Short mmCIF file of C-alpha atoms in Angstrom, two decimals:
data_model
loop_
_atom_site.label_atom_id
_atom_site.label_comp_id
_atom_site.label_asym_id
_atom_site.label_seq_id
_atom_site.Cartn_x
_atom_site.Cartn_y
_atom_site.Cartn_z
CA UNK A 1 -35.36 -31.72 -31.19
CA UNK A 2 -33.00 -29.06 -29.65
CA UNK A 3 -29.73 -27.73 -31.76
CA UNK A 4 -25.78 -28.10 -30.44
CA UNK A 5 -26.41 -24.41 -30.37
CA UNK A 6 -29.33 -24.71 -27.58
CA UNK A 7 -27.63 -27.39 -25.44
CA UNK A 8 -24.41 -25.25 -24.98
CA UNK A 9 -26.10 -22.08 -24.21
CA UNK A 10 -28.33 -23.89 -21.52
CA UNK A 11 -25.04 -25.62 -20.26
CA UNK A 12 -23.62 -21.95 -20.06
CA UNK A 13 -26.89 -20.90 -18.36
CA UNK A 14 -27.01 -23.39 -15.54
CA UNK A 15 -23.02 -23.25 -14.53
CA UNK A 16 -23.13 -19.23 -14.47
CA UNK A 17 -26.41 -19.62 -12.27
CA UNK A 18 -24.16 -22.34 -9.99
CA UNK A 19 -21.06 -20.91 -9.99
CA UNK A 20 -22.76 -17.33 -8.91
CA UNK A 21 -24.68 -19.29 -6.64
CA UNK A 22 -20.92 -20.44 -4.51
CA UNK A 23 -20.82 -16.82 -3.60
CA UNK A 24 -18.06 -15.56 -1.91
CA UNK A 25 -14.95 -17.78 -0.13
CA UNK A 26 -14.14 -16.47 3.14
CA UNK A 27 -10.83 -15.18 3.03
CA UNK A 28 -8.31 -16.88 6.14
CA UNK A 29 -8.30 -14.96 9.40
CA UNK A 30 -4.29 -14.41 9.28
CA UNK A 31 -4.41 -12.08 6.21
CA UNK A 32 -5.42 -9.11 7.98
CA UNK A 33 -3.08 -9.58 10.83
CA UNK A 34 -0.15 -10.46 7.99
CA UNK A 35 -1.41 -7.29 5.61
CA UNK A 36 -0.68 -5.28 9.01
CA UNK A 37 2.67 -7.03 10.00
CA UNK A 38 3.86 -6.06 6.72
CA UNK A 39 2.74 -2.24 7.03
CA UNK A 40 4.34 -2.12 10.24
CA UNK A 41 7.47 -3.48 9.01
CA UNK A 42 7.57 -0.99 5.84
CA UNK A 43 7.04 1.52 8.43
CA UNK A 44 9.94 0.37 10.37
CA UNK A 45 12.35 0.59 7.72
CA UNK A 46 14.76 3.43 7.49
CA UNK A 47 14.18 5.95 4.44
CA UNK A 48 16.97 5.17 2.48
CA UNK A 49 15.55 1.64 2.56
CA UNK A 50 11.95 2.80 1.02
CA UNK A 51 10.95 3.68 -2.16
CA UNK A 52 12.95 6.80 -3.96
CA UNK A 53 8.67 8.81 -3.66
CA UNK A 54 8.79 7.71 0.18
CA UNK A 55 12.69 9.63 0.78
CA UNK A 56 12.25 13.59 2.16
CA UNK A 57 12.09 15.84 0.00
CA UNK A 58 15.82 17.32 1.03
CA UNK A 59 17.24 13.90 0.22
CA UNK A 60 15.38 13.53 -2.83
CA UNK A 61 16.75 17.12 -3.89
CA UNK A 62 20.09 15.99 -2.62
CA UNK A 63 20.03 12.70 -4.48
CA UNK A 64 19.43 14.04 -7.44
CA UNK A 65 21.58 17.42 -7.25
CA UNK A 66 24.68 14.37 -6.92
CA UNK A 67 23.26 12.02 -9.53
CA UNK A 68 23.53 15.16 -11.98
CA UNK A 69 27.11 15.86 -10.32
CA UNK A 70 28.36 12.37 -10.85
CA UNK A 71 27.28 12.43 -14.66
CA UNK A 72 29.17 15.52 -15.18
CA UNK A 73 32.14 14.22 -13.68
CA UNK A 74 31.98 11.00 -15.58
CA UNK A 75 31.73 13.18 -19.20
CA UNK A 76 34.31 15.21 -18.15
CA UNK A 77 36.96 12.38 -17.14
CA UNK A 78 35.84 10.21 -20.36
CA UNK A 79 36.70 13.84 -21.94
CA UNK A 80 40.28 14.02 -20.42
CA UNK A 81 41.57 10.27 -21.08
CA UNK A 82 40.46 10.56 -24.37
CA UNK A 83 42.04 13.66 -25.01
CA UNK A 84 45.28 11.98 -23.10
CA UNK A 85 45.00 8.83 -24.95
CA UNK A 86 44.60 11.05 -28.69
CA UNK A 87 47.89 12.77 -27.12
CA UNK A 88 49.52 9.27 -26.90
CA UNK A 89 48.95 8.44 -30.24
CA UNK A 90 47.61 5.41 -29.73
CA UNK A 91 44.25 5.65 -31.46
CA UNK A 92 46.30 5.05 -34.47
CA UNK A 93 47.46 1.30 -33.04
CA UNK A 94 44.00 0.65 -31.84
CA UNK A 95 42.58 1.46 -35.55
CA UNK A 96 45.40 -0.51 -36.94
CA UNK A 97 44.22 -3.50 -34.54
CA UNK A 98 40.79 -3.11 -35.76
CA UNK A 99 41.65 -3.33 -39.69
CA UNK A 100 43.77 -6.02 -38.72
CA UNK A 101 41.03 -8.00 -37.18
CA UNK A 102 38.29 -7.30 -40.34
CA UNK A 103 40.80 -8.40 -42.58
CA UNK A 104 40.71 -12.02 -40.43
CA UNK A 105 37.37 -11.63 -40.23
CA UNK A 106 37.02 -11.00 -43.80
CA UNK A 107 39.28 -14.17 -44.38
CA UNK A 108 37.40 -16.50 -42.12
CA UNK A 109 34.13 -15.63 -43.85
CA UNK A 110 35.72 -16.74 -47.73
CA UNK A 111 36.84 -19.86 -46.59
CA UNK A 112 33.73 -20.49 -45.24
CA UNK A 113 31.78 -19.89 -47.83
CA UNK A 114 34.59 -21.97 -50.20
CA UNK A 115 34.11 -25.16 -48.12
CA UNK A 116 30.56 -24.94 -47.99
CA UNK A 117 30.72 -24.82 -51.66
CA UNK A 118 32.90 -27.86 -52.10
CA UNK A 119 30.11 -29.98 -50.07
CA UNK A 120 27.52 -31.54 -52.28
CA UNK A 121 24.03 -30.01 -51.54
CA UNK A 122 22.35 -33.17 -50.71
CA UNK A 123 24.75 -33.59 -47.52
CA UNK A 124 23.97 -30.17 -46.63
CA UNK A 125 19.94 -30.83 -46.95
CA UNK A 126 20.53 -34.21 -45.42
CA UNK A 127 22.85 -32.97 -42.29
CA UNK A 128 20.15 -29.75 -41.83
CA UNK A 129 17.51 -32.40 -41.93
CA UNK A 130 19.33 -34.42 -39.01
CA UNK A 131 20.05 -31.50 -37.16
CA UNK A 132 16.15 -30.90 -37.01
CA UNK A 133 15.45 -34.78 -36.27
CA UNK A 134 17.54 -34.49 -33.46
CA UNK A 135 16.10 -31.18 -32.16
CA UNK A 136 12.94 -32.31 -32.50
CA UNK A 137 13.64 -35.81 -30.78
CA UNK A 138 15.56 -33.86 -27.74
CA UNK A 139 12.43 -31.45 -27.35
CA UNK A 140 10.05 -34.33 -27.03
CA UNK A 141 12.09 -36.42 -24.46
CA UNK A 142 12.12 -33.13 -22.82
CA UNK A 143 8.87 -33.21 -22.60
CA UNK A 144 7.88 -36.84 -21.94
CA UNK A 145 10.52 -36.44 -19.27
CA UNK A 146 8.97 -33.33 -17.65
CA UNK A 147 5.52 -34.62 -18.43
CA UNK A 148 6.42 -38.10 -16.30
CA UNK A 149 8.74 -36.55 -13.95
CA UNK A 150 7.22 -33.35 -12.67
CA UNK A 151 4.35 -32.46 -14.34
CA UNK A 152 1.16 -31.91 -11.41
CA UNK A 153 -1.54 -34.90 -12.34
CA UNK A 154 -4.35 -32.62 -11.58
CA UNK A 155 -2.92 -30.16 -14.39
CA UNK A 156 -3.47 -32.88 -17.55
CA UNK A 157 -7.16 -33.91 -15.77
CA UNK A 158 -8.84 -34.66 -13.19
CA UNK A 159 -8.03 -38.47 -11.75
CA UNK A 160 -11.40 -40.71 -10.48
CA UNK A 161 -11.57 -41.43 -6.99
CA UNK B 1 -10.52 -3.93 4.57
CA UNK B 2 -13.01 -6.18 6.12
CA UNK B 3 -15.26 -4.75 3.17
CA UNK B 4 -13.32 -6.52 0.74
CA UNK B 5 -11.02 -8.88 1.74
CA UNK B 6 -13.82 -12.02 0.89
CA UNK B 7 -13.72 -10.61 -2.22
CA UNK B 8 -10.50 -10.35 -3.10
CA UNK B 9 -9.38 -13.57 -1.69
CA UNK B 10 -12.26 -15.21 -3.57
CA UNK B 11 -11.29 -13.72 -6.90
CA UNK B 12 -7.11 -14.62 -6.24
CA UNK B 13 -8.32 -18.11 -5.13
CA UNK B 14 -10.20 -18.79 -8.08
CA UNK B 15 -8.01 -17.59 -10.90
CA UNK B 16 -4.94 -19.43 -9.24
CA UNK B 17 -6.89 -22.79 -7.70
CA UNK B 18 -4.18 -22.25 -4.71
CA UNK B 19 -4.71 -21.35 -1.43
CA UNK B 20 -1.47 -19.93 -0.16
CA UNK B 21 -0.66 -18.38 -3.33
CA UNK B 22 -4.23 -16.44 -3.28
CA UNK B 23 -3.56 -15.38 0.45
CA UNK B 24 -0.26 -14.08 -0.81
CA UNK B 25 -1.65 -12.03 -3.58
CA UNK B 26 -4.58 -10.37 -1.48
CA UNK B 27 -1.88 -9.44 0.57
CA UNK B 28 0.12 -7.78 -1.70
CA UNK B 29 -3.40 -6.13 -3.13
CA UNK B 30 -3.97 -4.58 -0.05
CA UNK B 31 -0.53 -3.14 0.38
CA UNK B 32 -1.19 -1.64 -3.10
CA UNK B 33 -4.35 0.31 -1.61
CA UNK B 34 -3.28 1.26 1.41
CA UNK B 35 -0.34 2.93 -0.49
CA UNK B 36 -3.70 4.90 -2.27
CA UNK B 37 -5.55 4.98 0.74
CA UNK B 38 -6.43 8.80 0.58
CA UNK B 39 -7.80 7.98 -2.94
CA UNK B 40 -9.80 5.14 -1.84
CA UNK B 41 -11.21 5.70 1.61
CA UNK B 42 -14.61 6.48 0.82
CA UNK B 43 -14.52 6.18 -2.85
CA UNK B 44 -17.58 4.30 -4.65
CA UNK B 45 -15.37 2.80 -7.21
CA UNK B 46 -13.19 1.56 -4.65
CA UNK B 47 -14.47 -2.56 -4.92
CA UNK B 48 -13.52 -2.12 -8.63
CA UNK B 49 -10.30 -0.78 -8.37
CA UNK B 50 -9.72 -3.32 -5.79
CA UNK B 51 -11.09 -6.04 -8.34
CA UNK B 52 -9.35 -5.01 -11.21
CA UNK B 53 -6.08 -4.66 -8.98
CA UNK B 54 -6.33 -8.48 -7.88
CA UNK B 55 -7.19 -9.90 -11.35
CA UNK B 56 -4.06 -8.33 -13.06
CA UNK B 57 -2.03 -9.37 -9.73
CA UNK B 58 -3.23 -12.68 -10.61
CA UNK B 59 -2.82 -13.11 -14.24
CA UNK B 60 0.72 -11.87 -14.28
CA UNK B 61 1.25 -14.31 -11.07
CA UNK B 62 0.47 -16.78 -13.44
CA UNK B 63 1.94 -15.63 -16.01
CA UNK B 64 5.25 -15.43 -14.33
CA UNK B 65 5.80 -18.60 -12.59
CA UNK B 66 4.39 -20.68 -15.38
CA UNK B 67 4.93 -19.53 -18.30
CA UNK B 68 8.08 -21.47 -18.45
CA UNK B 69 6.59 -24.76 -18.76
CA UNK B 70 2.90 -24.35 -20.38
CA UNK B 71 4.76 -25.50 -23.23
CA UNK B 72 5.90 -28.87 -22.12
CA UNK B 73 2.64 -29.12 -19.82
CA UNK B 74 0.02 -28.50 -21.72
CA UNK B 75 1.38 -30.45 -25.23
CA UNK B 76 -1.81 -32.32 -25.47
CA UNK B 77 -4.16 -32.99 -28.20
CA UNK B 78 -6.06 -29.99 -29.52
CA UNK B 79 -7.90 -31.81 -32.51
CA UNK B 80 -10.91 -30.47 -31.41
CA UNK B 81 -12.88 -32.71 -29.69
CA UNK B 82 -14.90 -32.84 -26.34
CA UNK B 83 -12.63 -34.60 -24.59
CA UNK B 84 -14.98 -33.21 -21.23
CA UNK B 85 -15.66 -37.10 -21.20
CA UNK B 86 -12.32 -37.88 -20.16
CA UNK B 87 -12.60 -35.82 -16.64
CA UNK B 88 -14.03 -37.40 -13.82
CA UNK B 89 -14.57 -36.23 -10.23
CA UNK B 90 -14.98 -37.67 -7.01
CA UNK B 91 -18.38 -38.22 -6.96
CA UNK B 92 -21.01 -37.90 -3.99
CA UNK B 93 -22.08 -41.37 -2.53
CA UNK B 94 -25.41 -40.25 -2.58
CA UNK B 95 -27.13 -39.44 -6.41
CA UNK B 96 -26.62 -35.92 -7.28
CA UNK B 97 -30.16 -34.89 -6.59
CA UNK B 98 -29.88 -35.91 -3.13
CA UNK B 99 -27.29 -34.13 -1.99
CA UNK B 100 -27.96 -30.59 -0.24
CA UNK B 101 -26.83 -27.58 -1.54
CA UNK B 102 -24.21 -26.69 0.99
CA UNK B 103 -22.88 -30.31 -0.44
CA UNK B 104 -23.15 -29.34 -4.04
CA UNK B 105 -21.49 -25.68 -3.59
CA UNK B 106 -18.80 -27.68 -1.85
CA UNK B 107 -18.06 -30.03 -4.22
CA UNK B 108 -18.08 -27.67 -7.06
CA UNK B 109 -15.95 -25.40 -5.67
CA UNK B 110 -13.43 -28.00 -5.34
CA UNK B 111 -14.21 -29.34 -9.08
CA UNK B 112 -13.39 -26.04 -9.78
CA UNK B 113 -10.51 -25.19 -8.36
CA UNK B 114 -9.13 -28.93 -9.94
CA UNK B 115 -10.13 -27.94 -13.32
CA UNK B 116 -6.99 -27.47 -15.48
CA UNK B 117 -5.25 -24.49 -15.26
CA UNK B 118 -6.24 -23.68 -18.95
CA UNK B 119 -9.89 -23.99 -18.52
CA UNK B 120 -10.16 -23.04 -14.88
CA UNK B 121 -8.96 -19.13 -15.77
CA UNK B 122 -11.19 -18.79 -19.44
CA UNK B 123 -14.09 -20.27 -16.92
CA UNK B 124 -13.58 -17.81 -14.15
CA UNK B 125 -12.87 -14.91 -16.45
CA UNK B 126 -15.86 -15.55 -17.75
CA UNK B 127 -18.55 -16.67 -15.38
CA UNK B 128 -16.97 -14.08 -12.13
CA UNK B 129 -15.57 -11.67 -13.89
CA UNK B 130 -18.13 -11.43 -16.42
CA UNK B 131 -15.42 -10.61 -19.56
CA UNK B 132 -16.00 -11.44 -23.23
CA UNK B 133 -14.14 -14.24 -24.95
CA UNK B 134 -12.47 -12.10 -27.13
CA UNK B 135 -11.41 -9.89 -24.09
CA UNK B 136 -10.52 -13.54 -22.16
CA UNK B 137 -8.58 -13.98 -25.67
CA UNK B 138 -6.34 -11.04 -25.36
CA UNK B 139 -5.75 -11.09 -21.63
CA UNK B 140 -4.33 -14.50 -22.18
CA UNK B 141 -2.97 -14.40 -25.13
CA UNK B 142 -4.84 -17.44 -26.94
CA UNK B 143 -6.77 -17.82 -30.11
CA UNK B 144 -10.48 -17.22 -29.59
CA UNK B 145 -11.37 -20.79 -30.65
CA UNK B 146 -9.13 -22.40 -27.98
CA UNK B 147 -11.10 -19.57 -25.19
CA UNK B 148 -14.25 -20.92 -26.09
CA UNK B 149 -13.01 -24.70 -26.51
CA UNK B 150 -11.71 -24.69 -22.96
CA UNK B 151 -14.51 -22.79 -21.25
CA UNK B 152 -16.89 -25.15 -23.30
CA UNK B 153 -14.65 -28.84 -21.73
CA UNK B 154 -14.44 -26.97 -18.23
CA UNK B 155 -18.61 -26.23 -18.15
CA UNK B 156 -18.65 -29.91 -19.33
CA UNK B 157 -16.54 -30.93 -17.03
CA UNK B 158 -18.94 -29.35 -13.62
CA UNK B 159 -21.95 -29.91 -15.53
CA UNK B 160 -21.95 -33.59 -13.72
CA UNK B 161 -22.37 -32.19 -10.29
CA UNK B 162 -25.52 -30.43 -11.29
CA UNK B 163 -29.15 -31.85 -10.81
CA UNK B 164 -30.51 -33.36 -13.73
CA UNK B 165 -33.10 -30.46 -15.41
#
């Protein structure tokens, strides 16, 4: 009498020996030719249009020379309308804009938490609970509806013919 | 190029079950090596790097485009069972020990390349690639059991166009 054990490793035995036995699929004739068409239009392409290794070396120097330019120039003008906004004075409206809008905040947040107080806990555990029925019965028409709709056949089983 | 290219396409065709998309990918392989082709002309190691190259292409091609909807595509029972018994093929007219081989490497190629997407790449991972189930585990992302479940229905599932030992 053979084991589960001794049926599954012979069933493992014979595919490897079958599969290994398909060999090799011939690949299609027009991959070469497209694999080459490809190359030649890379090739084609102007340098600024390849990849930032492909560019000369002068460009790449060049490139990077006014990369380090432009974020200078950026610091330094963040520098000066900072420094002219300071000068302004109005730094002090912006901060009083900000405490203005965390004391709202603030506010919001109370009577919140005040209201959701006031509601009796078994709404709250009975609305959370219908909020996750209703998630739960949106995901699966979701997925009855993709299943149905678009799904491939072949990708759930195979079909007999 | 010529070297290779069967075996490149063969492993893309496999892992993906898709023509067009496998054609794409061994294209996309070989623009990878050409871009090393001082490192590879000549090289031994060269039909692994090429291998390797086309199986990661591969697995994040899949990974990519599909990822999206293996939830909502693959929500079916995982209880545990064989459910090999459920798949079917298009069977030969003539008993399986009749046909010729030519016949049976046809047919299972195609069985294969119907098998689900979930056990078609554990199965080729395995059996062409030669990796481990834990390694098939990681590379996919999957618990070990469901590896070894799905390799174990999609074996099942070409076992019936073998000849009767």
């Amino acid at each position: 009498m053979t084991r589960p054990q001794d049926n599954r490793d012979e069933l493992e035995r014979r595919i490897d020996d079958a599969l290994h036995d398909l060999g090799q699929r011939r690949a299609p004739g027009t991959l070469e030719s497209r694999v080459l068409a490809e190359l030649t239009r890379r090739a084609a392409l102007p340098w600024w249009r390849k990849h930032f290794a492909h560019w000369p070396v002068a460009a790449r120097a060049a490139f990077l020379i006014a990369s380090g330019g432009s974020v200078q120039l950026a610091i330094v003008a963040a520098m000066w309308v900072f420094a002219r906004v300071h000068g302004l004075s109005v730094s002090t409206a912006a901060t009083s804009w900000l405490r203005s809008a965390g004391q709202l905040t603030s506010s919001m947040f109370n009577l919140s938490v005040s209201l959701v107080g006031l509601i009796p806990h078994r709404w709250l555990y009975a609305g959370a609970a219908l909020c996750m029925l209703l998630y739960g019965t949106l995901l699966g028409l979701g997925a009855v509806g993709y299943r149905l709709l678009y799904a491939d056949p072949t990708s759930r089983g195979l079909t007999q013919t | 190029m010529h070297a290779y290219q069967d075996m490149v396409f063969s492993t893309a065709v496999r892992l993906t079950g898709n023509d067009a998309q496998a054609e794409d990918i061994a294209q996309e392989v070989f623009l990878k090596a050409y871009e090393r082709f001082e490192q590879l002309r000549g090289s031994p190691t060269a039909g692994g790097w090429l291998k390797t190259v086309v199986t990661n292409l591969t697995l994040n091609h899949l990974s990519r485009y599909r990822a999206r909807w293996r939830f909502f595509s693959e929500l079916t029972h995982d209880d545990g069972h064989d459910d090999a018994a459920e798949l079917t093929f298009a069977a030969p007219d003539t008993p399986a020990a009749q046909i010729d081989a030519e016949q049976r490497r046809a047919l299972l190629e195609n069985a294969l390349r119907r098998l689900p997407e979930h056990q078609r790449l554990p199965l080729v991972l395995y059996h062409f690639e030669d990796m481990a189930y834990q390694e098939i585990a990681q590379r996919l992302h999957l618990s070990l059991a469901k590896v070894k479940t799905d390799i174990l229905r999609g074996r099942a599932a070409l076992a019936k166009l073998l000849p009767q030992s």
